Amino acid sequence: MQLCVTGSIIRFFADDTRILRHIFKLDDTETLQHDLNSVVDWAKCNNMALHEDKFELLVHRHCPHNTLHNLPFAVLTQTYQVSSGNMLYPSEEVKDLGVIVSADLSWSSHVNVIAERARKVAAWVLSAFKTRDKLTLMTLYKSLVRSHLEYCCPLWNTPKRADIQELEGVQRTFTARIQGVRHLNYWERLKALNLMSLQRRRERYIIIHMWKVLHGKCPNDTSIKFSATPRHGYRAMVPSLSRTCSQHNQTLFDSSFAVAGPRLWNTIPASLHTIEDILRFKSLLTAFVISFPDEPPVPGYSTRNGNSLLEWNGYKTAPSLSGWCAAAMA
């Protein structure tokens, strides 16, 4: 099938197929339409039936608030036709492998969905189990609830304060029902239960994925580059964006994995870069990230910063990298 698509990017996962192309002019829409037709024709020639009624179109606009997109002629660049004669019109959001991707590249819809799903599971756990014992509830929470909040999080890690509070609210409410820590505030409960905030765990997962990219354990889909130096180890190169771009696009760019990943990777000690064993790397990484204060944004709480490792790394309350490294490796 890859040979049929000549002008666009095609990707597969199991029985899902995606065709992507950057649209600069009308000729690009014709190229995308031709590639779409080629995929449909290839399927017919190989006696395969594509569910054309399930085809979806997602358009990411450079300037989402540009009113030109609402003019009648703009429909020519935003609609495509399948063999059945049905037209594909832009969707506001599409669910792709369990992750809701919106046209404006905001993750708020996905965050709201997974938070609501986790709340329902948490409510079921608290109603089905009478005990409020710490060990029992923590085991159930980690097994049944938290997994809904962390699936594929390196991709959708959101920087929006409201989204972070929405996710932390699930963990905050559940831990408040555990016997022995009800009198503590959320930050104190995290310490008492030996828990990391969901925000801190997402950043940890991003760093782990960066380790896998460096050591060839997974595909380098975002073309992340590393430079080796004797002093700093393997430093990830942070891509740059034109200074003339809008603030909206700059925010999206900074929150993407291709940028957030290298920035977070560059905060960890160089001694962790060359560790070959994944379990040992995870253990030392966990010891590093929990050495920083963990104070996620919560309604009614006054925070010193956004609680990201990128922000704590410059605070005097964080241990020096050299000192922590010597203690961890001793």
GROMACS .gro file of C-alpha atoms in nm:
model
  330
    1MET     CA    1   0.000   0.000   0.000
    2GLN     CA    2   0.290   0.235   0.070
    3LEU     CA    3   0.382   0.225  -0.300
    4CYS     CA    4   0.037   0.355  -0.397
    5VAL     CA    5   0.071   0.670  -0.188
    6THR     CA    6   0.322   0.897  -0.359
    7GLY     CA    7   0.247   1.248  -0.235
    8SER     CA    8   0.138   1.202   0.126
    9ILE     CA    9   0.251   1.031   0.446
   10ILE     CA   10   0.083   0.703   0.530
   11ARG     CA   11   0.096   0.527   0.866
   12PHE     CA   12  -0.047   0.198   0.993
   13PHE     CA   13  -0.124   0.043   1.328
   14ALA     CA   14  -0.310  -0.290   1.334
   15ASP     CA   15  -0.612  -0.231   1.109
   16ASP     CA   16  -0.604   0.149   1.131
   17THR     CA   17  -0.460   0.358   0.847
   18ARG     CA   18  -0.385   0.731   0.838
   19ILE     CA   19  -0.295   0.954   0.546
   20LEU     CA   20  -0.138   1.293   0.621
   21ARG     CA   21  -0.036   1.588   0.410
   22HIS     CA   22   0.055   1.950   0.472
   23ILE     CA   23  -0.184   2.167   0.269
   24PHE     CA   24  -0.022   2.481   0.129
   25LYS     CA   25  -0.234   2.528  -0.185
   26LEU     CA   26  -0.519   2.370  -0.383
   27ASP     CA   27  -0.278   2.137  -0.563
   28ASP     CA   28  -0.201   1.976  -0.228
   29THR     CA   29  -0.568   1.892  -0.175
   30GLU     CA   30  -0.577   1.725  -0.517
   31THR     CA   31  -0.269   1.523  -0.427
   32LEU     CA   32  -0.427   1.410  -0.100
   33GLN     CA   33  -0.748   1.319  -0.283
   34HIS     CA   34  -0.549   1.117  -0.537
   35ASP     CA   35  -0.366   0.928  -0.262
   36LEU     CA   36  -0.695   0.856  -0.087
   37ASN     CA   37  -0.836   0.715  -0.410
   38SER     CA   38  -0.522   0.507  -0.459
   39VAL     CA   39  -0.562   0.346  -0.117
   40VAL     CA   40  -0.926   0.262  -0.187
   41ASP     CA   41  -0.840   0.117  -0.530
   42TRP     CA   42  -0.554  -0.087  -0.382
   43ALA     CA   43  -0.792  -0.237  -0.126
   44LYS     CA   44  -1.039  -0.338  -0.396
   45CYS     CA   45  -0.768  -0.495  -0.611
   46ASN     CA   46  -0.659  -0.705  -0.312
   47ASN     CA   47  -1.014  -0.809  -0.222
   48MET     CA   48  -1.017  -0.598   0.092
   49ALA     CA   49  -1.316  -0.398   0.210
   50LEU     CA   50  -1.253  -0.061   0.374
   51HIS     CA   51  -1.523   0.080   0.602
   52GLU     CA   52  -1.563   0.405   0.415
   53ASP     CA   53  -1.849   0.506   0.642
   54LYS     CA   54  -1.593   0.517   0.925
   55PHE     CA   55  -1.352   0.748   0.743
   56GLU     CA   56  -1.287   1.069   0.936
   57LEU     CA   57  -1.116   1.394   0.841
   58LEU     CA   58  -0.925   1.607   1.088
   59VAL     CA   59  -0.787   1.946   0.982
   60HIS     CA   60  -0.526   2.126   1.193
   61ARG     CA   61  -0.519   2.492   1.093
   62HIS     CA   62  -0.219   2.722   1.128
   63CYS     CA   63  -0.448   3.007   1.235
   64PRO     CA   64  -0.760   2.846   1.386
   65HIS     CA   65  -0.930   3.182   1.445
   66ASN     CA   66  -0.885   3.303   1.088
   67THR     CA   67  -1.231   3.392   0.953
   68LEU     CA   68  -1.129   3.306   0.594
   69HIS     CA   69  -1.190   2.941   0.676
   70ASN     CA   70  -1.561   3.018   0.716
   71LEU     CA   71  -1.603   3.158   0.364
   72PRO     CA   72  -1.786   2.943   0.102
   73PHE     CA   73  -1.480   2.880  -0.118
   74ALA     CA   74  -1.283   2.741   0.177
   75VAL     CA   75  -1.486   2.419   0.159
   76LEU     CA   76  -1.280   2.321  -0.147
   77THR     CA   77  -0.970   2.279   0.068
   78GLN     CA   78  -1.148   2.102   0.355
   79THR     CA   79  -1.357   1.826   0.195
   80TYR     CA   80  -1.265   1.501   0.025
   81GLN     CA   81  -1.465   1.231  -0.151
   82VAL     CA   82  -1.458   0.854  -0.111
   83SER     CA   83  -1.552   0.595  -0.373
   84SER     CA   84  -1.907   0.561  -0.247
   85GLY     CA   85  -1.967   0.923  -0.330
   86ASN     CA   86  -1.985   1.033   0.032
   87MET     CA   87  -1.802   1.349   0.127
   88LEU     CA   88  -1.557   1.376   0.415
   89TYR     CA   89  -1.603   1.695   0.614
   90PRO     CA   90  -1.370   1.820   0.890
   91SER     CA   91  -1.443   1.690   1.239
   92GLU     CA   92  -1.386   1.884   1.556
   93GLU     CA   93  -1.225   1.584   1.721
   94VAL     CA   94  -1.132   1.227   1.634
   95LYS     CA   95  -1.063   0.930   1.861
   96ASP     CA   96  -0.743   0.761   1.749
   97LEU     CA   97  -0.627   0.446   1.935
   98GLY     CA   98  -0.803   0.558   2.250
   99VAL     CA   99  -0.679   0.918   2.243
  100ILE     CA  100  -0.913   1.203   2.148
  101VAL     CA  101  -0.734   1.442   1.912
  102SER     CA  102  -0.903   1.778   1.853
  103ALA     CA  103  -0.872   2.005   1.553
  104ASP     CA  104  -0.720   2.285   1.763
  105LEU     CA  105  -0.467   2.039   1.918
  106SER     CA  106  -0.607   2.101   2.265
  107TRP     CA  107  -0.617   1.801   2.497
  108SER     CA  108  -0.900   1.931   2.715
  109SER     CA  109  -1.161   1.703   2.555
  110HIS     CA  110  -0.945   1.397   2.610
  111VAL     CA  111  -0.866   1.500   2.967
  112ASN     CA  112  -1.234   1.549   3.050
  113VAL     CA  113  -1.326   1.209   2.907
  114ILE     CA  114  -1.058   1.009   3.088
  115ALA     CA  115  -1.114   1.199   3.413
  116GLU     CA  116  -1.486   1.120   3.402
  117ARG     CA  117  -1.412   0.755   3.323
  118ALA     CA  118  -1.166   0.731   3.614
  119ARG     CA  119  -1.415   0.896   3.850
  120LYS     CA  120  -1.675   0.632   3.761
  121VAL     CA  121  -1.430   0.350   3.829
  122ALA     CA  122  -1.324   0.515   4.156
  123ALA     CA  123  -1.688   0.547   4.262
  124TRP     CA  124  -1.744   0.178   4.185
  125VAL     CA  125  -1.438   0.079   4.391
  126LEU     CA  126  -1.551   0.284   4.691
  127SER     CA  127  -1.902   0.142   4.671
  128ALA     CA  128  -1.800  -0.221   4.613
  129PHE     CA  129  -1.537  -0.234   4.889
  130LYS     CA  130  -1.640  -0.131   5.237
  131THR     CA  131  -1.287  -0.117   5.375
  132ARG     CA  132  -1.096   0.209   5.376
  133ASP     CA  133  -0.767   0.040   5.458
  134LYS     CA  134  -0.462   0.206   5.307
  135LEU     CA  135  -0.310  -0.104   5.146
  136THR     CA  136  -0.638  -0.224   4.995
  137LEU     CA  137  -0.748   0.108   4.850
  138MET     CA  138  -0.403   0.196   4.717
  139THR     CA  139  -0.381  -0.141   4.543
  140LEU     CA  140  -0.723  -0.092   4.384
  141TYR     CA  141  -0.645   0.266   4.287
  142LYS     CA  142  -0.317   0.180   4.118
  143SER     CA  143  -0.469  -0.120   3.940
  144LEU     CA  144  -0.809   0.008   3.830
  145VAL     CA  145  -0.824   0.386   3.845
  146ARG     CA  146  -0.485   0.541   3.771
  147SER     CA  147  -0.433   0.346   3.450
  148HIS     CA  148  -0.723   0.536   3.291
  149LEU     CA  149  -0.548   0.865   3.365
  150GLU     CA  150  -0.207   0.772   3.224
  151TYR     CA  151  -0.268   0.583   2.900
  152CYS     CA  152  -0.045   0.727   2.626
  153CYS     CA  153   0.032   1.031   2.846
  154PRO     CA  154   0.370   1.117   2.682
  155LEU     CA  155   0.167   1.214   2.376
  156TRP     CA  156  -0.105   1.425   2.537
  157ASN     CA  157   0.078   1.564   2.843
  158THR     CA  158  -0.109   1.889   2.887
  159PRO     CA  159   0.041   2.215   3.017
  160LYS     CA  160  -0.297   2.377   3.088
  161ARG     CA  161  -0.352   2.442   3.455
  162ALA     CA  162  -0.723   2.359   3.432
  163ASP     CA  163  -0.651   2.021   3.273
  164ILE     CA  164  -0.387   1.940   3.536
  165GLN     CA  165  -0.632   2.025   3.813
  166GLU     CA  166  -0.901   1.811   3.650
  167LEU     CA  167  -0.674   1.506   3.653
  168GLU     CA  168  -0.530   1.568   3.998
  169GLY     CA  169  -0.884   1.608   4.129
  170VAL     CA  170  -0.950   1.238   4.070
  171GLN     CA  171  -0.650   1.130   4.276
  172ARG     CA  172  -0.714   1.397   4.536
  173THR     CA  173  -1.075   1.285   4.593
  174PHE     CA  174  -0.988   0.916   4.609
  175THR     CA  175  -0.698   0.955   4.852
  176ALA     CA  176  -0.916   1.166   5.081
  177ARG     CA  177  -1.123   0.853   5.152
  178ILE     CA  178  -0.827   0.650   5.280
  179GLN     CA  179  -0.819   0.589   5.652
  180GLY     CA  180  -0.536   0.759   5.838
  181VAL     CA  181  -0.467   1.042   5.592
  182ARG     CA  182  -0.807   1.212   5.569
  183HIS     CA  183  -0.694   1.497   5.792
  184LEU     CA  184  -0.401   1.585   5.563
  185ASN     CA  185  -0.414   1.819   5.268
  186TYR     CA  186  -0.345   1.681   4.919
  187TRP     CA  187   0.027   1.763   4.913
  188GLU     CA  188   0.075   1.606   5.256
  189ARG     CA  189  -0.125   1.298   5.153
  190LEU     CA  190   0.106   1.244   4.855
  191LYS     CA  191   0.402   1.223   5.092
  192ALA     CA  192   0.222   1.007   5.348
  193LEU     CA  193   0.107   0.759   5.081
  194ASN     CA  194   0.440   0.764   4.896
  195LEU     CA  195   0.263   0.884   4.582
  196MET     CA  196   0.375   1.113   4.306
  197SER     CA  197   0.134   1.360   4.155
  198LEU     CA  198  -0.008   1.258   3.818
  199GLN     CA  199   0.170   1.557   3.666
  200ARG     CA  200   0.507   1.438   3.798
  201ARG     CA  201   0.440   1.082   3.679
  202ARG     CA  202   0.364   1.204   3.326
  203GLU     CA  203   0.696   1.386   3.310
  204ARG     CA  204   0.870   1.074   3.439
  205TYR     CA  205   0.710   0.871   3.159
  206ILE     CA  206   0.830   1.125   2.904
  207ILE     CA  207   1.188   1.092   3.029
  208ILE     CA  208   1.163   0.713   3.016
  209HIS     CA  209   1.045   0.733   2.656
  210MET     CA  210   1.339   0.958   2.576
  211TRP     CA  211   1.571   0.690   2.722
  212LYS     CA  212   1.409   0.433   2.494
  213VAL     CA  213   1.462   0.660   2.192
  214LEU     CA  214   1.829   0.714   2.282
  215HIS     CA  215   1.897   0.343   2.328
  216GLY     CA  216   1.699   0.231   2.024
  217LYS     CA  217   1.424   0.058   2.220
  218CYS     CA  218   1.147   0.232   2.023
  219PRO     CA  219   1.113   0.424   1.693
  220ASN     CA  220   1.233   0.784   1.687
  221ASP     CA  221   0.917   0.915   1.522
  222THR     CA  222   0.984   1.281   1.607
  223SER     CA  223   1.346   1.273   1.482
  224ILE     CA  224   1.496   1.367   1.819
  225LYS     CA  225   1.871   1.423   1.799
  226PHE     CA  226   2.130   1.379   2.073
  227SER     CA  227   2.479   1.526   2.107
  228ALA     CA  228   2.741   1.358   2.327
  229THR     CA  229   2.973   1.568   2.543
  230PRO     CA  230   3.215   1.451   2.816
  231ARG     CA  231   3.066   1.689   3.072
  232HIS     CA  232   2.692   1.673   3.003
  233GLY     CA  233   2.658   1.325   2.857
  234TYR     CA  234   2.393   1.276   2.589
  235ARG     CA  235   2.214   1.607   2.556
  236ALA     CA  236   1.893   1.617   2.355
  237MET     CA  237   1.870   1.895   2.099
  238VAL     CA  238   1.564   2.115   2.149
  239PRO     CA  239   1.413   2.222   1.815
  240SER     CA  240   1.345   2.590   1.759
  241LEU     CA  241   1.047   2.774   1.616
  242SER     CA  242   1.037   3.095   1.418
  243ARG     CA  243   1.007   3.403   1.638
  244THR     CA  244   0.740   3.541   1.405
  245CYS     CA  245   0.491   3.266   1.489
  246SER     CA  246   0.185   3.339   1.700
  247GLN     CA  247   0.175   3.284   2.075
  248HIS     CA  248  -0.085   3.012   2.022
  249ASN     CA  249   0.145   2.814   1.795
  250GLN     CA  250   0.440   2.873   2.029
  251THR     CA  251   0.241   2.724   2.318
  252LEU     CA  252   0.146   2.420   2.112
  253PHE     CA  253   0.506   2.381   2.001
  254ASP     CA  254   0.647   2.401   2.355
  255SER     CA  255   0.400   2.142   2.488
  256SER     CA  256   0.468   1.887   2.212
  257PHE     CA  257   0.672   1.578   2.289
  258ALA     CA  258   0.942   1.683   2.040
  259VAL     CA  259   1.016   1.988   2.260
  260ALA     CA  260   0.906   1.887   2.610
  261GLY     CA  261   1.086   1.554   2.582
  262PRO     CA  262   1.436   1.697   2.515
  263ARG     CA  263   1.390   1.970   2.776
  264LEU     CA  264   1.295   1.722   3.048
  265TRP     CA  265   1.570   1.483   2.943
  266ASN     CA  266   1.830   1.756   2.981
  267THR     CA  267   1.731   1.807   3.345
  268ILE     CA  268   1.845   1.463   3.462
  269PRO     CA  269   2.206   1.388   3.565
  270ALA     CA  270   2.443   1.276   3.289
  271SER     CA  271   2.523   0.958   3.485
  272LEU     CA  272   2.173   0.828   3.403
  273HIS     CA  273   2.218   0.865   3.026
  274THR     CA  274   2.443   0.565   2.972
  275ILE     CA  275   2.254   0.317   3.192
  276GLU     CA  276   2.165   0.018   2.974
  277ASP     CA  277   1.927  -0.164   3.207
  278ILE     CA  278   1.575  -0.018   3.196
  279LEU     CA  279   1.483  -0.128   3.549
  280ARG     CA  280   1.792   0.032   3.699
  281PHE     CA  281   1.730   0.349   3.499
  282LYS     CA  282   1.370   0.367   3.622
  283SER     CA  283   1.480   0.317   3.981
  284LEU     CA  284   1.741   0.593   3.972
  285LEU     CA  285   1.511   0.822   3.776
  286THR     CA  286   1.238   0.779   4.037
  287ALA     CA  287   1.485   0.866   4.312
  288PHE     CA  288   1.579   1.178   4.118
  289VAL     CA  289   1.228   1.307   4.045
  290ILE     CA  290   1.101   1.254   4.401
  291SER     CA  291   1.394   1.459   4.534
  292PHE     CA  292   1.210   1.769   4.409
  293PRO     CA  293   0.906   1.914   4.586
  294ASP     CA  294   0.581   1.782   4.441
  295GLU     CA  295   0.314   2.049   4.473
  296PRO     CA  296   0.070   2.016   4.180
  297PRO     CA  297  -0.175   2.299   4.114
  298VAL     CA  298  -0.494   2.239   4.309
  299PRO     CA  299  -0.791   2.475   4.352
  300GLY     CA  300  -0.752   2.673   4.673
  301TYR     CA  301  -0.380   2.603   4.706
  302SER     CA  302  -0.112   2.868   4.657
  303THR     CA  303   0.170   2.719   4.451
  304ARG     CA  304   0.524   2.847   4.404
  305ASN     CA  305   0.529   2.746   4.038
  306GLY     CA  306   0.363   2.510   3.792
  307ASN     CA  307   0.529   2.209   3.960
  308SER     CA  308   0.709   2.096   3.644
  309LEU     CA  309   1.062   1.956   3.679
  310LEU     CA  310   1.168   2.229   3.439
  311GLU     CA  311   1.063   2.490   3.695
  312TRP     CA  312   1.186   2.314   4.009
  313ASN     CA  313   1.525   2.251   3.851
  314GLY     CA  314   1.621   2.615   3.901
  315TYR     CA  315   1.508   2.636   4.264
  316LYS     CA  316   1.753   2.626   4.554
  317THR     CA  317   1.528   2.372   4.726
  318ALA     CA  318   1.630   2.113   4.468
  319PRO     CA  319   1.954   1.923   4.534
  320SER     CA  320   2.251   1.998   4.318
  321LEU     CA  321   2.285   1.752   4.033
  322SER     CA  322   2.641   1.664   4.119
  323GLY     CA  323   2.564   1.606   4.484
  324TRP     CA  324   2.256   1.394   4.409
  325CYS     CA  325   2.448   1.196   4.150
  326ALA     CA  326   2.727   1.113   4.395
  327ALA     CA  327   2.475   1.001   4.658
  328ALA     CA  328   2.269   0.793   4.415
  329MET     CA  329   2.564   0.613   4.266
  330ALA     CA  330   2.738   0.544   4.599
   0.00000   0.00000   0.00000
